[in-house]
Coordinates of C-alpha atoms in Angstrom, one line a residue:
Chain S
M119 CA 0.1 0.1 -0.2
V120 CA 0.7 3.7 -0.2
A121 CA 2.8 5.2 2.5
P122 CA 3.0 8.7 1.7
E123 CA 5.9 10.4 2.1
F124 CA 5.4 12.8 4.6
D125 CA 6.3 16.4 4.1
T126 CA 5.6 18.0 7.4
Q127 CA 6.8 21.4 6.4
N128 CA 3.6 21.6 3.8
P129 CA 0.2 21.5 4.9
A130 CA -1.9 18.8 3.7
I131 CA -3.1 20.7 0.9
E132 CA -2.5 24.3 -0.4
V133 CA -5.0 25.9 -2.7
N134 CA -3.4 29.1 -4.4
E135 CA -5.5 31.7 -6.4
L136 CA -7.6 28.9 -8.1
V137 CA -9.7 30.1 -11.1
K138 CA -12.1 27.9 -13.5
T139 CA -13.4 29.3 -16.6
Y140 CA -15.4 27.0 -18.7
T141 CA -15.8 27.3 -22.4
G142 CA -18.6 29.4 -23.1
S143 CA -17.0 31.6 -20.5
I144 CA -18.6 30.6 -17.2
T145 CA -16.3 31.6 -14.6
A146 CA -17.1 28.9 -11.9
V147 CA -14.3 29.6 -9.2
K148 CA -13.1 33.3 -9.2
G149 CA -9.7 32.9 -7.1
V150 CA -10.1 30.6 -4.6
S151 CA -7.1 30.3 -1.9
F152 CA -7.0 28.4 1.3
S153 CA -4.6 25.9 3.0
I154 CA -5.3 23.1 5.5
P155 CA -3.1 21.9 8.2
R156 CA -2.3 18.2 8.6
G157 CA -5.0 16.6 11.0
S158 CA -7.7 19.4 10.9
I159 CA -11.4 19.2 9.6
Y160 CA -12.2 22.2 7.2
G161 CA -15.8 23.2 5.5
L162 CA -16.7 24.9 2.4
L163 CA -20.1 26.3 3.0
G164 CA -21.9 27.7 0.3
P165 CA -25.3 27.6 -1.8
N166 CA -25.8 25.2 -4.5
G167 CA -23.7 26.8 -7.5
A168 CA -21.6 28.6 -5.5
G169 CA -18.2 26.6 -7.4
K170 CA -17.6 24.0 -4.4
T171 CA -18.0 21.1 -6.3
T172 CA -16.1 22.7 -9.4
T173 CA -12.8 24.0 -6.7
F174 CA -13.2 19.8 -5.5
G175 CA -13.0 18.8 -9.1
M176 CA -9.6 20.6 -9.4
I177 CA -8.5 19.2 -6.2
T178 CA -9.3 15.8 -7.4
T179 CA -7.5 16.2 -10.5
R180 CA -10.7 15.9 -12.4
V181 CA -11.0 19.4 -13.5
I182 CA -8.1 21.5 -14.9
P183 CA -7.8 25.0 -13.5
T184 CA -7.5 27.7 -15.9
S185 CA -5.0 29.4 -13.6
G186 CA -3.9 29.0 -10.0
T187 CA -2.6 26.1 -8.4
V188 CA -3.4 23.1 -5.9
T189 CA -1.0 21.3 -4.2
I190 CA -1.2 18.2 -1.8
N191 CA 1.5 17.1 0.3
G192 CA 3.5 19.7 -1.7
I193 CA 2.9 17.8 -5.1
D194 CA 1.1 19.7 -8.0
V195 CA -2.1 18.1 -8.9
V196 CA -1.8 19.4 -12.3
A197 CA 2.0 18.6 -13.3
R198 CA 1.6 15.2 -11.4
P199 CA -1.9 14.2 -11.1
A200 CA -1.0 10.4 -10.4
A201 CA 1.1 11.1 -7.4
A202 CA -1.3 13.4 -6.2
K203 CA -4.3 11.2 -6.6
S204 CA -2.2 8.7 -4.5
F205 CA -2.6 11.1 -1.6
L206 CA -6.2 11.7 -1.9
G207 CA -9.3 9.9 -0.9
V208 CA -12.6 11.0 -2.5
V209 CA -16.3 10.9 -1.6
P210 CA -18.2 12.3 -4.6
Q211 CA -21.7 14.0 -4.5
S212 CA -23.5 10.7 -6.1
N213 CA -22.9 7.2 -5.7
T214 CA -20.2 5.7 -7.5
L215 CA -19.8 2.4 -5.9
D216 CA -18.9 -0.6 -8.2
R217 CA -22.5 -1.9 -8.7
S218 CA -20.8 -5.0 -10.4
L219 CA -18.7 -5.8 -7.1
S220 CA -19.8 -6.7 -3.6
V221 CA -19.7 -4.7 -0.7
R222 CA -16.4 -5.9 0.4
E223 CA -15.0 -6.0 -2.9
N224 CA -15.8 -2.6 -3.4
L225 CA -13.1 -2.2 -0.6
T226 CA -10.7 -4.6 -1.7
F227 CA -10.3 -3.6 -5.5
H228 CA -9.9 0.0 -4.6
G229 CA -7.1 -1.4 -2.4
R230 CA -5.6 -3.0 -4.9
Y231 CA -5.6 0.0 -7.3
F232 CA -3.9 1.6 -4.7
G233 CA -1.0 -1.0 -4.8
M234 CA -2.1 -3.1 -1.7
T235 CA -1.4 -6.7 -2.0
T236 CA -4.8 -9.0 -2.2
K237 CA -3.8 -10.1 1.5
V238 CA -3.3 -6.6 3.0
A239 CA -6.2 -5.4 1.3
R240 CA -8.5 -7.9 2.3
T241 CA -7.3 -7.9 6.2
K242 CA -8.0 -3.8 5.8
A243 CA -11.3 -4.1 4.1
D244 CA -12.5 -6.4 7.0
Q245 CA -11.2 -3.9 9.5
L246 CA -13.3 -1.2 7.6
L247 CA -16.4 -3.2 7.1
E248 CA -16.4 -3.8 11.1
Q249 CA -15.6 -0.3 12.0
F250 CA -18.1 1.2 9.7
R251 CA -20.9 -1.2 10.8
L252 CA -21.2 -3.0 7.1
R253 CA -19.7 -6.6 8.4
E254 CA -23.1 -8.4 7.8
R255 CA -23.3 -7.0 4.4
A256 CA -19.8 -7.8 3.3
A257 CA -21.1 -10.3 0.4
A258 CA -24.0 -8.1 -0.4
P259 CA -24.2 -6.6 -3.5
V260 CA -24.0 -2.6 -3.4
G261 CA -27.4 -2.2 -5.0
S262 CA -29.0 -3.8 -2.0
L263 CA -27.7 -1.2 0.5
S264 CA -29.7 1.8 1.7
G265 CA -28.7 5.4 1.2
G266 CA -26.7 5.5 4.5
M267 CA -24.9 2.5 4.2
A268 CA -23.7 3.2 0.7
Q269 CA -22.5 6.3 1.9
R270 CA -20.9 4.8 4.5
L271 CA -19.4 2.2 2.0
M272 CA -18.0 5.0 0.0
V273 CA -16.3 6.8 3.1
A274 CA -14.7 3.5 4.1
R275 CA -13.5 3.1 0.3
A276 CA -12.0 6.7 0.3
V277 CA -9.9 6.2 3.4
M278 CA -9.3 2.3 2.4
H279 CA -5.7 3.2 1.4
S280 CA -5.0 6.1 4.1
P281 CA -5.0 8.9 2.1
T282 CA -3.3 12.4 3.2
I283 CA -6.5 14.1 2.9
L284 CA -10.6 12.8 2.7
V285 CA -12.4 15.1 0.4
L286 CA -16.3 14.9 0.7
D287 CA -18.3 16.8 -1.5
E288 CA -22.0 17.2 0.3
P289 CA -21.5 13.7 2.2
T290 CA -24.9 13.8 3.9
T291 CA -27.3 15.2 1.1
G292 CA -30.2 13.1 0.8
L293 CA -29.5 11.2 3.9
D294 CA -32.3 10.8 6.4
P295 CA -31.5 12.4 10.0
Q296 CA -30.2 9.4 11.7
S297 CA -27.7 8.1 8.7
R298 CA -26.5 11.9 8.9
L299 CA -25.5 11.8 12.4
A300 CA -24.0 8.4 12.2
L301 CA -21.7 9.8 9.3
W302 CA -20.9 12.9 11.3
Q303 CA -19.6 10.7 14.1
I304 CA -17.7 8.5 11.5
L305 CA -16.1 11.8 10.4
R306 CA -15.4 13.0 13.8
D307 CA -13.7 9.6 14.8
L308 CA -11.7 9.5 11.6
N309 CA -10.5 13.4 12.4
A310 CA -9.8 12.2 15.9
A311 CA -7.4 9.6 14.6
G312 CA -5.7 12.1 12.6
Q313 CA -7.3 12.2 9.3
T314 CA -7.1 15.8 7.7
I315 CA -10.6 16.3 6.2
L316 CA -12.5 18.6 3.7
L317 CA -15.9 18.5 2.8
S318 CA -18.6 20.9 1.3
T319 CA -22.3 21.5 2.7
H320 CA -24.9 23.8 2.3
Y321 CA -26.1 22.9 5.9
M322 CA -25.1 25.5 8.4
D323 CA -25.6 22.8 11.3
E324 CA -23.3 20.5 9.5
A325 CA -20.2 23.1 8.9
D326 CA -20.8 24.4 12.7
E327 CA -20.8 21.1 14.4
L328 CA -18.3 19.4 12.6
C329 CA -15.7 21.9 11.1
E330 CA -12.6 23.6 12.9
A331 CA -12.6 26.2 10.2
I332 CA -15.1 27.4 7.7
A333 CA -14.7 28.9 4.0
I334 CA -18.0 30.7 3.2
M335 CA -18.5 30.7 -0.5
D336 CA -20.6 32.2 -2.9
H337 CA -20.2 33.0 -6.5
G338 CA -17.3 31.3 -7.1
Q339 CA -15.5 33.3 -4.3
I340 CA -14.4 32.6 -0.7
L341 CA -15.8 35.6 1.0
A342 CA -14.8 34.8 4.7
L343 CA -12.3 32.0 6.3
D344 CA -12.2 31.3 10.2
T345 CA -13.6 29.3 12.8
P346 CA -17.1 29.0 13.3
E347 CA -16.6 31.0 16.5
A348 CA -14.5 33.9 14.8
L349 CA -16.8 34.1 12.2
K350 CA -20.0 34.6 14.2
R351 CA -17.9 37.2 16.5
S352 CA -16.9 39.2 13.6
Y353 CA -19.9 38.9 11.5
A354 CA -23.0 37.8 13.5
K355 CA -22.4 40.9 16.1
Q356 CA -25.5 41.8 14.6
A357 CA -28.8 40.2 14.5
Q358 CA -30.8 39.8 11.5
I359 CA -34.3 40.8 11.4
S360 CA -36.3 39.7 8.3
L361 CA -39.8 39.8 7.0
D362 CA -41.5 39.2 4.1
L363 CA -43.8 42.3 3.1
Q364 CA -45.9 41.6 -0.2
G365 CA -46.9 44.6 -1.9
A366 CA -45.1 47.0 0.2
D367 CA -43.3 50.3 -1.8
Q368 CA -39.8 50.2 -2.1
G369 CA -39.6 53.3 -0.6
L370 CA -40.3 52.0 2.7
A371 CA -36.9 51.0 3.7
E372 CA -36.1 54.8 3.9
V373 CA -39.1 55.6 5.9
L374 CA -38.1 52.9 8.4
S375 CA -34.6 53.4 8.8
K376 CA -35.6 57.3 9.8
S377 CA -37.6 56.2 12.6
L378 CA -35.6 53.0 13.9
P379 CA -32.3 54.1 15.1
D380 CA -28.9 52.4 14.6
T381 CA -29.8 49.8 11.9
T382 CA -29.0 48.9 8.4
I383 CA -32.1 48.1 6.1
G384 CA -32.0 46.3 3.1
F385 CA -35.1 45.7 0.9
V386 CA -34.9 42.9 -1.8
G387 CA -37.8 41.9 -3.6
S388 CA -40.5 41.6 -0.9
Q389 CA -37.9 40.4 1.7
L390 CA -37.1 43.2 4.2
T391 CA -33.7 42.5 6.3
I392 CA -32.9 44.6 9.2
S393 CA -29.3 44.3 11.1
T394 CA -29.6 45.6 14.5
A395 CA -27.3 45.2 17.9
D396 CA -30.5 44.6 19.8
P397 CA -33.4 43.3 18.4
T398 CA -35.2 42.8 21.6
D399 CA -36.2 46.7 22.1
L400 CA -36.3 47.1 17.9
L401 CA -39.0 44.7 17.6
P402 CA -41.8 46.2 19.1
M403 CA -41.0 49.5 17.4
L404 CA -40.6 47.6 14.0
V405 CA -44.2 46.2 14.5
K406 CA -45.6 49.3 15.7
E407 CA -44.7 51.1 12.6
L408 CA -46.0 48.7 10.3
V409 CA -49.2 48.3 11.8
A410 CA -49.6 52.5 12.0
M411 CA -48.7 52.3 8.4
E412 CA -51.1 49.3 7.5
I413 CA -48.5 47.2 6.0
S414 CA -49.0 43.7 6.6
Y415 CA -46.2 41.3 6.8
R416 CA -45.5 37.6 7.0
N417 CA -42.6 35.3 7.9
L418 CA -41.0 37.3 10.4
S419 CA -37.8 35.8 12.0
V420 CA -34.6 36.8 13.6
K421 CA -31.5 35.0 13.5
Q422 CA -28.7 36.0 16.2
G423 CA -25.2 34.8 16.5
S424 CA -25.5 31.9 14.1
L425 CA -23.6 31.0 11.1
E426 CA -26.7 31.8 9.0
S427 CA -26.7 35.2 9.9
V428 CA -22.8 35.1 9.3
F429 CA -24.3 34.0 5.8
L430 CA -26.7 36.7 5.4
A431 CA -24.2 39.5 6.5
L432 CA -21.8 38.4 4.0
T433 CA -23.8 37.8 1.2
G434 CA -27.3 39.9 1.6
R435 CA -29.6 36.7 1.3
D436 CA -30.6 33.4 2.8
L437 CA -28.4 30.2 2.3
R438 CA -31.7 28.4 1.3
E439 CA -32.6 31.1 -1.3
Chain E
M141 CA 5.3 -1.4 -0.5
S142 CA 6.5 2.1 -0.6
L143 CA 6.2 4.4 -3.0
T144 CA 6.8 8.1 -3.6
A145 CA 6.6 10.1 -6.9
S146 CA 10.4 11.1 -6.6
K147 CA 11.2 7.5 -7.3
P148 CA 9.9 7.3 -10.8
I149 CA 11.2 3.5 -11.5
I150 CA 8.8 2.6 -8.5
V151 CA 6.1 4.3 -9.8
R152 CA 6.2 2.8 -13.3
S153 CA 6.0 -0.6 -11.5
H154 CA 3.3 0.6 -9.8
Y155 CA 1.3 1.8 -12.9
A156 CA 1.5 -1.7 -14.2
Q157 CA 0.2 -3.2 -11.2
T158 CA -2.7 -0.6 -10.9
I159 CA -3.4 -1.5 -14.5
W160 CA -3.4 -5.0 -13.8
S161 CA -5.7 -4.7 -10.9
L162 CA -8.2 -2.7 -12.9
V163 CA -8.1 -5.7 -15.4
M164 CA -8.6 -8.1 -12.6
R165 CA -11.7 -6.3 -11.6
D166 CA -13.1 -6.7 -15.1
L167 CA -11.9 -10.4 -15.4
R168 CA -13.9 -10.8 -11.8
V169 CA -16.9 -9.6 -13.1
L170 CA -16.3 -11.5 -16.1
I171 CA -16.1 -14.6 -14.0
S172 CA -19.1 -14.1 -11.5
R173 CA -21.3 -13.7 -15.0
W174 CA -19.6 -16.6 -17.1
V175 CA -22.9 -17.8 -18.3
M176 CA -23.8 -14.5 -19.8
F177 CA -20.5 -14.6 -21.1
L178 CA -20.8 -17.4 -23.2
V179 CA -24.3 -16.6 -24.3
R180 CA -23.3 -13.4 -25.5
V181 CA -20.3 -14.8 -27.2
I182 CA -21.5 -17.9 -28.9
S183 CA -24.9 -17.1 -29.8
Q184 CA -24.3 -15.0 -33.0
P185 CA -21.9 -17.7 -34.3
I186 CA -23.9 -20.5 -33.7
L187 CA -26.7 -19.1 -35.8
I188 CA -24.3 -18.3 -38.4
V189 CA -22.7 -21.5 -38.9
F190 CA -25.9 -23.1 -38.2
V191 CA -27.9 -21.7 -40.6
L192 CA -25.4 -21.2 -43.4
A193 CA -23.2 -24.4 -42.9
Y194 CA -25.9 -26.7 -41.6
V195 CA -29.6 -25.7 -42.4
F196 CA -28.5 -24.7 -46.2
P197 CA -26.9 -27.8 -47.2
K198 CA -29.1 -30.0 -45.5
I199 CA -32.4 -28.5 -47.4
G200 CA -30.4 -28.3 -50.8
Q201 CA -29.7 -24.5 -50.6
G202 CA -26.4 -24.8 -49.9
V203 CA -24.0 -21.9 -50.7
G204 CA -22.0 -23.1 -53.9
G205 CA -23.9 -25.7 -55.2
N206 CA -21.9 -29.0 -54.9
A207 CA -20.4 -30.5 -52.0
A208 CA -16.8 -29.6 -52.6
A209 CA -17.8 -25.8 -52.8
E210 CA -20.3 -26.5 -49.4
A211 CA -17.0 -27.7 -47.9
K212 CA -14.9 -24.8 -49.0
F213 CA -17.8 -22.2 -47.9
S214 CA -18.0 -23.9 -44.5
T215 CA -14.0 -23.6 -44.3
L216 CA -13.8 -20.1 -45.0
L217 CA -16.7 -19.4 -42.7
V218 CA -14.5 -20.6 -39.8
A219 CA -12.3 -17.3 -40.2
G220 CA -15.3 -15.2 -40.8
V221 CA -17.4 -16.1 -37.5
V222 CA -14.1 -16.1 -35.6
G223 CA -13.5 -12.6 -36.5
I224 CA -16.7 -11.5 -35.9
S225 CA -16.6 -12.8 -32.2
I226 CA -13.4 -10.9 -31.6
I227 CA -14.7 -7.5 -33.0
T228 CA -18.1 -7.9 -31.1
Q229 CA -16.2 -8.5 -28.0
G230 CA -14.9 -5.0 -27.8
I231 CA -18.2 -3.4 -28.4
Q232 CA -19.7 -5.7 -25.7
A233 CA -17.0 -5.9 -23.1
V234 CA -15.7 -2.4 -23.4
A235 CA -18.3 0.3 -25.3
L236 CA -21.3 -0.8 -23.7
P237 CA -20.6 -0.8 -20.1
L238 CA -18.3 2.5 -20.6
V239 CA -21.4 4.2 -21.9
Q240 CA -23.2 3.0 -18.7
E241 CA -20.2 4.0 -16.5
F242 CA -19.6 7.4 -18.1
S243 CA -23.5 8.4 -17.6
F244 CA -25.9 7.0 -15.4
T245 CA -23.7 5.3 -12.6
R246 CA -20.7 7.4 -12.9
E247 CA -19.1 4.0 -11.5
I248 CA -15.8 5.0 -13.5
E249 CA -14.7 7.6 -11.2
D250 CA -13.5 5.5 -8.5
R251 CA -11.2 4.0 -11.1
V252 CA -10.3 7.4 -12.6
L253 CA -9.1 8.2 -9.4
A254 CA -6.8 5.4 -9.0
P255 CA -3.0 6.8 -8.6
I256 CA -2.0 6.4 -12.1
P257 CA -2.5 8.7 -15.2
I258 CA -5.8 8.6 -17.1
W259 CA -4.3 6.7 -20.3
G260 CA -3.6 3.5 -17.8
V261 CA -7.2 3.5 -16.7
A262 CA -7.9 3.3 -20.6
T263 CA -5.4 0.8 -21.5
A264 CA -6.8 -1.5 -18.6
K265 CA -10.1 -1.4 -20.7
I266 CA -8.2 -2.5 -23.5
I267 CA -6.6 -5.1 -22.2
S268 CA -9.5 -6.6 -20.4
G269 CA -11.3 -6.1 -23.8
A270 CA -8.8 -7.9 -25.7
L271 CA -8.4 -10.9 -23.0
Q272 CA -12.3 -11.1 -23.2
A273 CA -11.9 -11.4 -27.4
L274 CA -9.3 -14.0 -26.9
L275 CA -11.6 -16.2 -24.8
A276 CA -14.5 -15.4 -27.0
A277 CA -12.1 -16.7 -30.0
L278 CA -10.9 -19.8 -28.7
V279 CA -14.7 -20.6 -27.7
V280 CA -16.4 -19.7 -31.0
F281 CA -13.3 -21.7 -33.0
A282 CA -14.2 -24.9 -31.4
V283 CA -17.9 -24.2 -31.9
S284 CA -17.6 -23.5 -35.9
I285 CA -15.4 -26.6 -36.3
F286 CA -18.1 -28.9 -34.8
I287 CA -21.4 -27.5 -36.1
P288 CA -21.5 -27.5 -39.7
A289 CA -22.9 -30.5 -42.0
T290 CA -20.1 -30.9 -44.3
S291 CA -16.6 -31.6 -43.2
I292 CA -14.2 -28.6 -42.7
H293 CA -10.5 -28.4 -44.2
L294 CA -8.5 -26.2 -42.0
S295 CA -4.8 -26.0 -42.4
V296 CA -3.4 -24.1 -39.6
N297 CA -0.4 -21.5 -40.0
W298 CA 0.7 -20.9 -36.8
P299 CA 2.8 -17.9 -36.8
L300 CA -0.1 -16.1 -38.7
V301 CA -2.8 -17.0 -36.5
L302 CA -0.6 -16.6 -33.3
T303 CA 0.0 -13.0 -34.2
I304 CA -3.0 -11.8 -35.9
I305 CA -5.4 -13.3 -32.9
P306 CA -3.8 -11.2 -30.5
I307 CA -3.4 -7.9 -32.8
A308 CA -7.0 -8.4 -33.3
A309 CA -8.1 -8.8 -29.9
V310 CA -6.5 -5.6 -28.9
L311 CA -7.9 -3.4 -31.8
S312 CA -11.1 -4.9 -30.6
G313 CA -10.5 -3.5 -27.3
A314 CA -9.2 -0.3 -28.7
L315 CA -12.4 0.1 -30.9
G316 CA -14.7 -0.6 -28.0
L317 CA -12.7 2.1 -26.1
A318 CA -13.2 4.6 -29.1
I319 CA -16.9 3.8 -29.3
G320 CA -17.5 3.7 -25.5
T321 CA -16.3 7.3 -25.6
I322 CA -17.9 8.7 -28.5
V323 CA -21.1 7.4 -28.2
P324 CA -23.7 9.5 -25.7
P325 CA -26.0 6.9 -23.6
T326 CA -29.0 7.9 -25.2
Q327 CA -27.7 6.5 -28.8
V328 CA -26.5 3.2 -27.9
A329 CA -29.1 1.7 -30.2
F330 CA -26.9 3.5 -33.2
I331 CA -23.9 1.1 -32.1
F332 CA -25.6 -1.8 -33.4
A333 CA -27.3 -0.2 -36.6
I334 CA -24.5 2.0 -37.7
I335 CA -21.2 0.0 -36.4
L336 CA -21.8 -3.3 -35.6
L337 CA -24.4 -4.6 -38.4
P338 CA -22.6 -2.8 -41.5
M339 CA -19.1 -4.2 -40.1
T340 CA -20.3 -7.7 -39.6
F341 CA -22.3 -7.9 -43.2
L342 CA -19.6 -6.1 -44.7
G343 CA -17.0 -7.6 -43.1
A344 CA -15.8 -10.5 -45.4
V345 CA -17.4 -12.7 -42.9
Y346 CA -19.3 -14.6 -45.8
Y347 CA -16.9 -14.2 -48.7
P348 CA -13.1 -13.7 -49.3
W349 CA -12.6 -10.2 -49.8
T350 CA -10.6 -10.6 -53.1
S351 CA -13.8 -12.0 -54.4
L352 CA -15.1 -8.4 -54.3
G353 CA -13.3 -7.7 -57.4
A354 CA -17.0 -8.2 -59.1
I355 CA -17.8 -5.0 -57.3
P356 CA -14.7 -2.6 -57.4
W357 CA -16.2 0.5 -55.7
L358 CA -17.2 -1.7 -52.8
K359 CA -14.0 -3.7 -52.4
W360 CA -12.2 -0.7 -51.8
A361 CA -14.9 1.0 -49.7
V362 CA -15.0 -2.0 -47.1
L363 CA -11.3 -1.1 -46.4
I364 CA -12.7 1.4 -43.7
N365 CA -13.7 -1.6 -41.8
P366 CA -11.3 -3.2 -39.5
L367 CA -12.9 -6.6 -39.6
I368 CA -11.4 -7.1 -43.2
Y369 CA -8.3 -7.3 -42.1
I370 CA -9.1 -9.6 -39.0
N371 CA -11.1 -11.6 -41.6
E372 CA -8.8 -11.7 -44.2
G373 CA -5.7 -12.6 -41.9
L374 CA -7.7 -15.4 -40.3
R375 CA -8.6 -16.8 -43.6
A376 CA -4.6 -17.1 -44.7
G377 CA -3.8 -18.5 -41.2
L378 CA -6.4 -21.2 -41.1
T379 CA -6.8 -22.1 -44.5
T380 CA -5.4 -23.0 -48.0
G381 CA -6.7 -22.8 -51.5
I382 CA -9.0 -19.6 -50.5
E383 CA -7.8 -16.4 -51.5
H384 CA -7.0 -13.6 -49.1
M385 CA -5.7 -10.2 -49.0
N386 CA -1.8 -9.8 -49.2
L387 CA -0.4 -10.3 -45.8
F388 CA 1.2 -6.8 -45.9
G389 CA -2.0 -5.7 -46.5
V390 CA -3.6 -7.4 -43.4
Y391 CA -0.9 -6.7 -40.9
A392 CA -0.7 -3.0 -42.3
G393 CA -4.3 -2.5 -42.0
L394 CA -4.7 -4.3 -38.2
L395 CA -2.0 -2.1 -36.9
G396 CA -3.1 0.9 -38.4
F397 CA -6.5 0.8 -37.4
F398 CA -4.9 -0.5 -33.6
L399 CA -3.1 2.8 -33.2
F400 CA -5.6 5.0 -35.0
L401 CA -8.5 3.5 -32.5
L402 CA -6.0 3.6 -29.5
L403 CA -5.4 7.5 -30.2
I404 CA -9.1 8.0 -30.7
G405 CA -9.9 6.0 -27.4
I406 CA -7.6 7.5 -25.0
R407 CA -8.2 10.9 -26.1
G408 CA -12.1 10.3 -26.0
F409 CA -11.7 8.9 -22.4
K410 CA -9.7 11.8 -21.2
R411 CA -12.3 14.0 -22.8
R412 CA -15.3 12.1 -20.9
V413 CA -13.4 12.0 -17.3
I414 CA -11.6 15.5 -17.5
S415 CA -12.9 19.1 -17.9

């Protein structure tokens, strides 16, 4: 099996000014940079279409960058893709298990692709099947696995060859809540054992729960990169009050900003967003104003100190939009 | 084993090991489905040989008219059906699975992420296609000798047979790779209509290519069909007294098509997995 030549001077992965423009001049990624120290778990958080999958494609040698570099263990993925791939464990967004093989064979053959002998691959596969609670299904065809089991097998396959970095593209999308929690635990355990992990997600709670550092990505750019706590400290100092004002005049924002002190008010479509340090005093004032102006409102919500409010503060929109 | 990219010699042997593991994966799948493999390999040749070399002579519609001509026909048919089975394997064992793995299932991704260059993954596909083509040739050769109503007179030229069959097998694998990377999944039916049927009907299966002298435009037009060179080569290697294309033409055609399809196939494979 592959015994990575660890170069402790280098971070596990270093991404520098990465740009990808597809033919037809759609720029999916516009100058992304980050580096991940060994043993840490990083998250790329952003809505669909933010450029997460394209970034992962470039990291995993499947997409050739238009400019910029990615190095894994100090190895450039474009110049030496074969060497770089030996240090990568990848869990793609869709189920890519080998349907012609059994659960156990999916692991043993993967190990052999990475240079393990049959014997070593079998031992490692059995160990992983046990660890990922798939032992009873070892001989089953992969088509018979539930979504959660298939996802666990994909992670087991990705760590089969002891990669320097495990990359997971939206690993819990489409999983039921229980399988999701089980997968989180697996990732925490792997990380506790020293595995460097990079995952992408569009779930705030997932990023908050798992990641030591989060890069918030939108429109092909990283808007902020820090620990969840630091992100909340710097961007979510203010609470966000948002409400839906169907049919209200756009001039309303101006009117309200005069009557509500110390606030920043945005009005996009029918969505009014008010940032304030203290929503407790502001809320009754806001409601009173709206009632006085005979404006009806729906879906009033207050978000405070969450990654959601960080995202809102950075992009001016909700992640779920 | 320990390997680092900074030691190129170890990396090369590691490439070979990974490519071999990819081939072993395909053979593992083949073994687990050996009944299906046998059925798909022998159904077409059995039908061709059964109808043309057994039924026709028995009902008095023999090709050729007299017993000697019928025997000659059955004999020349052996090369044709072995050739068909080799070229069909490229499509059945490489092209059709690839079309599926590239699109609906994306199963190819794990193999593409194996620590070798992309051409290595494509080469593994050609090798496993070639091995299946060799196996098919062996099975069909046995079948085509025993079925005909008239006796078969083969005289084997081993140096020819032992060079032409392996080249034909890798050519078949490369053809499968090229087709598998070019044809989109929604148009699989075209593989049969536009490639497989014309190739086999106009591939000098039922007649020697030289006899097409009566239709000169066709004689030259069919040279774009790689199966011609396989069948003419096999005919030269298995029979005497039946005309065949000159051997230089046979080897040039086989090697030329192999290299051309290899290039197209590997380029197509890269285009499908790297953006």
